[in-house]
């Protein structure tokens, strides 16, 4: 626990001194991490998966919410071994969609999305966590990096950008079944005011 706290403090101190040469916004990098599935042209690596399980993300005209109250809840996961934008050492990753399947023309609509990375070592997880901090911190107007319940947590908000994703959160934690391995969750939203 103390090691994680010290690592987080060292990363924060290093980031304050680092020059920021990136023009990436929280929204643009969040979209890249999510394989651009919410943009007009999702990354080719995920297009076949979307066609089969979440076609509304390929045809953006069907994403409007209807008044239909009858639907089934579904979760669909796209498992990958390489990420087109996030270059780090990980065992595998999963892009997970929580959806509602309507019987009408609306089809499958996405309620939430989570991006998971799984690591064989703590060092690999901490390196990846640090890379995301290095990317999001300069792009955010508010950020909070802390530890809680054995997890490292980073929250970023971009109040300058009013369109798209303005809040993201990254959690690094030990896996449930093997505490020597780690997993990292990237999700939209955070607890910052």
Tab-separated table of C-alpha atoms in Angstrom:
chain	number	residue	atom	x	y	z
A	1	UNK	CA	0.000	0.000	0.000
A	2	UNK	CA	2.799	2.404	0.950
A	3	UNK	CA	4.630	1.487	-2.262
A	4	UNK	CA	1.587	2.432	-4.328
A	5	UNK	CA	1.187	5.718	-2.491
A	6	UNK	CA	4.855	6.595	-2.984
A	7	UNK	CA	4.701	5.623	-6.654
A	8	UNK	CA	1.684	7.867	-7.185
A	9	UNK	CA	3.407	10.772	-5.451
A	10	UNK	CA	6.578	10.317	-7.535
A	11	UNK	CA	4.501	10.234	-10.743
A	12	UNK	CA	2.663	13.410	-9.740
A	13	UNK	CA	5.917	15.215	-8.954
A	14	UNK	CA	7.425	14.070	-12.249
A	15	UNK	CA	4.399	15.171	-14.224
A	16	UNK	CA	4.551	18.680	-12.777
A	17	UNK	CA	8.061	19.069	-14.124
A	18	UNK	CA	7.430	17.422	-17.501
A	19	UNK	CA	6.849	19.587	-20.525
A	20	UNK	CA	3.495	19.036	-22.134
A	21	UNK	CA	3.834	18.791	-25.902
A	22	UNK	CA	0.456	17.136	-26.420
A	23	UNK	CA	-2.641	18.811	-27.793
A	24	UNK	CA	-4.860	15.832	-27.002
A	25	UNK	CA	-8.140	16.558	-25.226
A	26	UNK	CA	-9.724	14.247	-22.667
A	27	UNK	CA	-12.449	13.510	-25.218
A	28	UNK	CA	-10.112	12.714	-28.117
A	29	UNK	CA	-7.903	10.360	-26.106
A	30	UNK	CA	-10.908	8.703	-24.430
A	31	UNK	CA	-12.309	8.000	-27.893
A	32	UNK	CA	-8.982	6.555	-29.038
A	33	UNK	CA	-8.854	4.247	-26.011
A	34	UNK	CA	-12.394	3.103	-26.835
A	35	UNK	CA	-11.388	2.253	-30.443
A	36	UNK	CA	-13.272	5.343	-31.688
A	37	UNK	CA	-16.570	3.434	-31.387
A	38	UNK	CA	-18.518	6.635	-30.634
A	39	UNK	CA	-17.083	8.464	-33.634
A	40	UNK	CA	-18.305	8.313	-37.207
A	41	UNK	CA	-15.677	5.752	-38.229
A	42	UNK	CA	-14.772	3.182	-35.508
A	43	UNK	CA	-11.317	1.605	-35.733
A	44	UNK	CA	-11.213	-1.298	-38.246
A	45	UNK	CA	-10.107	-3.744	-35.511
A	46	UNK	CA	-13.519	-3.498	-33.840
A	47	UNK	CA	-15.865	-3.028	-36.818
A	48	UNK	CA	-16.763	-6.713	-37.341
A	49	UNK	CA	-17.537	-7.071	-33.627
A	50	UNK	CA	-19.785	-3.994	-33.731
A	51	UNK	CA	-21.551	-5.287	-36.833
A	52	UNK	CA	-22.480	-8.492	-34.971
A	53	UNK	CA	-23.238	-7.228	-31.455
A	54	UNK	CA	-23.711	-3.433	-31.373
A	55	UNK	CA	-24.653	-2.349	-34.914
A	56	UNK	CA	-26.049	0.965	-33.663
A	57	UNK	CA	-22.443	2.127	-33.165
A	58	UNK	CA	-21.798	1.649	-36.889
A	59	UNK	CA	-25.042	3.282	-37.993
A	60	UNK	CA	-25.293	6.361	-35.760
A	61	UNK	CA	-28.810	7.141	-37.040
A	62	UNK	CA	-30.250	4.389	-34.795
A	63	UNK	CA	-28.831	5.732	-31.512
A	64	UNK	CA	-31.826	7.925	-30.642
A	65	UNK	CA	-33.641	6.816	-27.494
A	66	UNK	CA	-37.223	5.769	-27.936
A	67	UNK	CA	-40.105	5.562	-25.525
A	68	UNK	CA	-40.276	1.784	-25.772
A	69	UNK	CA	-40.152	0.249	-22.293
A	70	UNK	CA	-39.644	-3.380	-23.310
A	71	UNK	CA	-36.017	-4.404	-23.669
A	72	UNK	CA	-33.499	-7.066	-22.657
A	73	UNK	CA	-30.215	-6.232	-20.903
A	74	UNK	CA	-27.033	-7.550	-22.511
A	75	UNK	CA	-23.275	-7.263	-22.072
A	76	UNK	CA	-20.931	-7.728	-25.020
A	77	UNK	CA	-17.146	-7.906	-24.739
A	78	UNK	CA	-14.532	-7.411	-27.440
A	79	UNK	CA	-11.308	-9.145	-26.320
A	80	UNK	CA	-8.032	-7.983	-27.857
A	81	UNK	CA	-4.315	-8.718	-27.562
A	82	UNK	CA	-3.081	-5.425	-29.064
A	83	UNK	CA	-4.490	-1.927	-28.818
A	84	UNK	CA	-4.183	0.337	-31.877
A	85	UNK	CA	-3.489	3.499	-29.851
A	86	UNK	CA	-2.293	2.451	-26.379
A	87	UNK	CA	1.133	0.860	-26.690
A	88	UNK	CA	2.056	-0.847	-23.422
A	89	UNK	CA	2.766	-4.356	-22.171
A	90	UNK	CA	-0.490	-6.138	-21.216
A	91	UNK	CA	-1.692	-9.750	-21.290
A	92	UNK	CA	-5.027	-8.953	-22.925
A	93	UNK	CA	-7.745	-6.344	-22.906
A	94	UNK	CA	-11.505	-6.188	-23.135
A	95	UNK	CA	-13.850	-3.497	-24.415
A	96	UNK	CA	-17.150	-4.176	-22.637
A	97	UNK	CA	-20.546	-2.760	-23.627
A	98	UNK	CA	-23.609	-2.751	-21.337
A	99	UNK	CA	-26.588	-2.614	-23.700
A	100	UNK	CA	-30.349	-2.663	-24.034
A	101	UNK	CA	-31.831	-4.730	-26.855
A	102	UNK	CA	-35.137	-3.276	-28.039
A	103	UNK	CA	-37.509	-5.240	-30.204
A	104	UNK	CA	-38.161	-2.157	-32.342
A	105	UNK	CA	-36.043	-0.476	-34.992
A	106	UNK	CA	-33.789	0.938	-32.228
A	107	UNK	CA	-32.117	-2.459	-31.903
A	108	UNK	CA	-29.165	-2.570	-29.492
A	109	UNK	CA	-28.362	0.665	-27.644
A	110	UNK	CA	-25.287	1.200	-25.444
A	111	UNK	CA	-25.851	2.275	-21.833
A	112	UNK	CA	-22.237	2.130	-20.650
A	113	UNK	CA	-18.777	1.083	-21.796
A	114	UNK	CA	-15.718	-0.123	-19.861
A	115	UNK	CA	-12.197	-0.780	-21.059
A	116	UNK	CA	-10.149	-3.383	-19.165
A	117	UNK	CA	-6.452	-4.200	-19.387
A	118	UNK	CA	-4.992	-7.281	-17.654
A	119	UNK	CA	-1.331	-7.506	-16.570
A	120	UNK	CA	0.896	-10.386	-15.482
A	121	UNK	CA	2.924	-8.148	-13.152
A	122	UNK	CA	2.363	-5.161	-10.915
A	123	UNK	CA	5.176	-3.314	-12.702
A	124	UNK	CA	3.419	-3.662	-16.084
A	125	UNK	CA	0.188	-2.369	-14.549
A	126	UNK	CA	1.896	0.576	-12.883
A	127	UNK	CA	3.701	1.480	-16.118
A	128	UNK	CA	0.409	1.487	-18.062
A	129	UNK	CA	-1.320	3.483	-15.297
A	130	UNK	CA	1.509	6.023	-15.442
A	131	UNK	CA	1.199	6.321	-19.240
A	132	UNK	CA	-2.489	7.167	-18.930
A	133	UNK	CA	-1.724	9.760	-16.250
A	134	UNK	CA	0.955	11.266	-18.520
A	135	UNK	CA	-1.617	11.559	-21.307
A	136	UNK	CA	-4.691	12.777	-19.440
A	137	UNK	CA	-3.155	15.129	-16.887
A	138	UNK	CA	-2.024	17.826	-19.378
A	139	UNK	CA	-5.382	17.615	-21.183
A	140	UNK	CA	-7.487	17.980	-18.031
A	141	UNK	CA	-8.466	21.086	-16.093
A	142	UNK	CA	-9.110	19.092	-12.901
A	143	UNK	CA	-7.419	15.884	-11.806
A	144	UNK	CA	-7.152	13.826	-8.665
A	145	UNK	CA	-4.783	10.889	-8.226
A	146	UNK	CA	-5.091	8.841	-5.047
A	147	UNK	CA	-5.265	5.362	-3.538
A	148	UNK	CA	-8.235	3.664	-1.902
A	149	UNK	CA	-8.855	0.072	-0.792
A	150	UNK	CA	-5.617	-1.161	-2.383
A	151	UNK	CA	-6.341	0.490	-5.749
A	152	UNK	CA	-4.665	3.395	-7.491
A	153	UNK	CA	-7.251	5.826	-8.863
A	154	UNK	CA	-6.866	8.702	-11.309
A	155	UNK	CA	-9.757	11.000	-12.192
A	156	UNK	CA	-9.587	13.623	-14.938
A	157	UNK	CA	-12.035	16.338	-15.976
A	158	UNK	CA	-11.831	18.729	-18.905
A	159	UNK	CA	-14.143	21.686	-18.221
A	160	UNK	CA	-12.910	23.558	-21.340
A	161	UNK	CA	-14.393	21.005	-23.720
A	162	UNK	CA	-18.202	21.050	-23.601
A	163	UNK	CA	-18.726	18.366	-26.260
A	164	UNK	CA	-17.948	14.689	-25.882
A	165	UNK	CA	-16.392	12.968	-22.899
A	166	UNK	CA	-15.231	15.464	-20.310
A	167	UNK	CA	-14.742	13.112	-17.355
A	168	UNK	CA	-12.782	9.850	-17.182
A	169	UNK	CA	-11.481	7.566	-14.467
A	170	UNK	CA	-8.674	4.985	-14.377
A	171	UNK	CA	-8.347	2.342	-11.638
A	172	UNK	CA	-5.424	-0.042	-11.178
A	173	UNK	CA	-6.101	-2.952	-8.822
A	174	UNK	CA	-5.010	-6.516	-8.080
A	175	UNK	CA	-7.013	-9.223	-9.845
A	176	UNK	CA	-9.651	-10.926	-7.708
A	177	UNK	CA	-8.342	-14.479	-7.978
A	178	UNK	CA	-4.570	-13.908	-8.198
A	179	UNK	CA	-3.276	-10.919	-6.216
A	180	UNK	CA	0.106	-11.068	-8.028
A	181	UNK	CA	-1.599	-10.069	-11.291
A	182	UNK	CA	-3.243	-6.713	-11.935
A	183	UNK	CA	-6.093	-5.232	-13.936
A	184	UNK	CA	-6.824	-1.675	-14.981
A	185	UNK	CA	-10.259	-0.213	-15.672
A	186	UNK	CA	-10.827	2.842	-17.846
A	187	UNK	CA	-14.339	4.252	-17.579
A	188	UNK	CA	-16.249	7.377	-18.485
A	189	UNK	CA	-17.224	9.706	-15.661
A	190	UNK	CA	-15.694	10.343	-12.233
A	191	UNK	CA	-16.460	11.772	-8.799
A	192	UNK	CA	-14.844	15.194	-9.323
A	193	UNK	CA	-17.203	18.148	-8.918
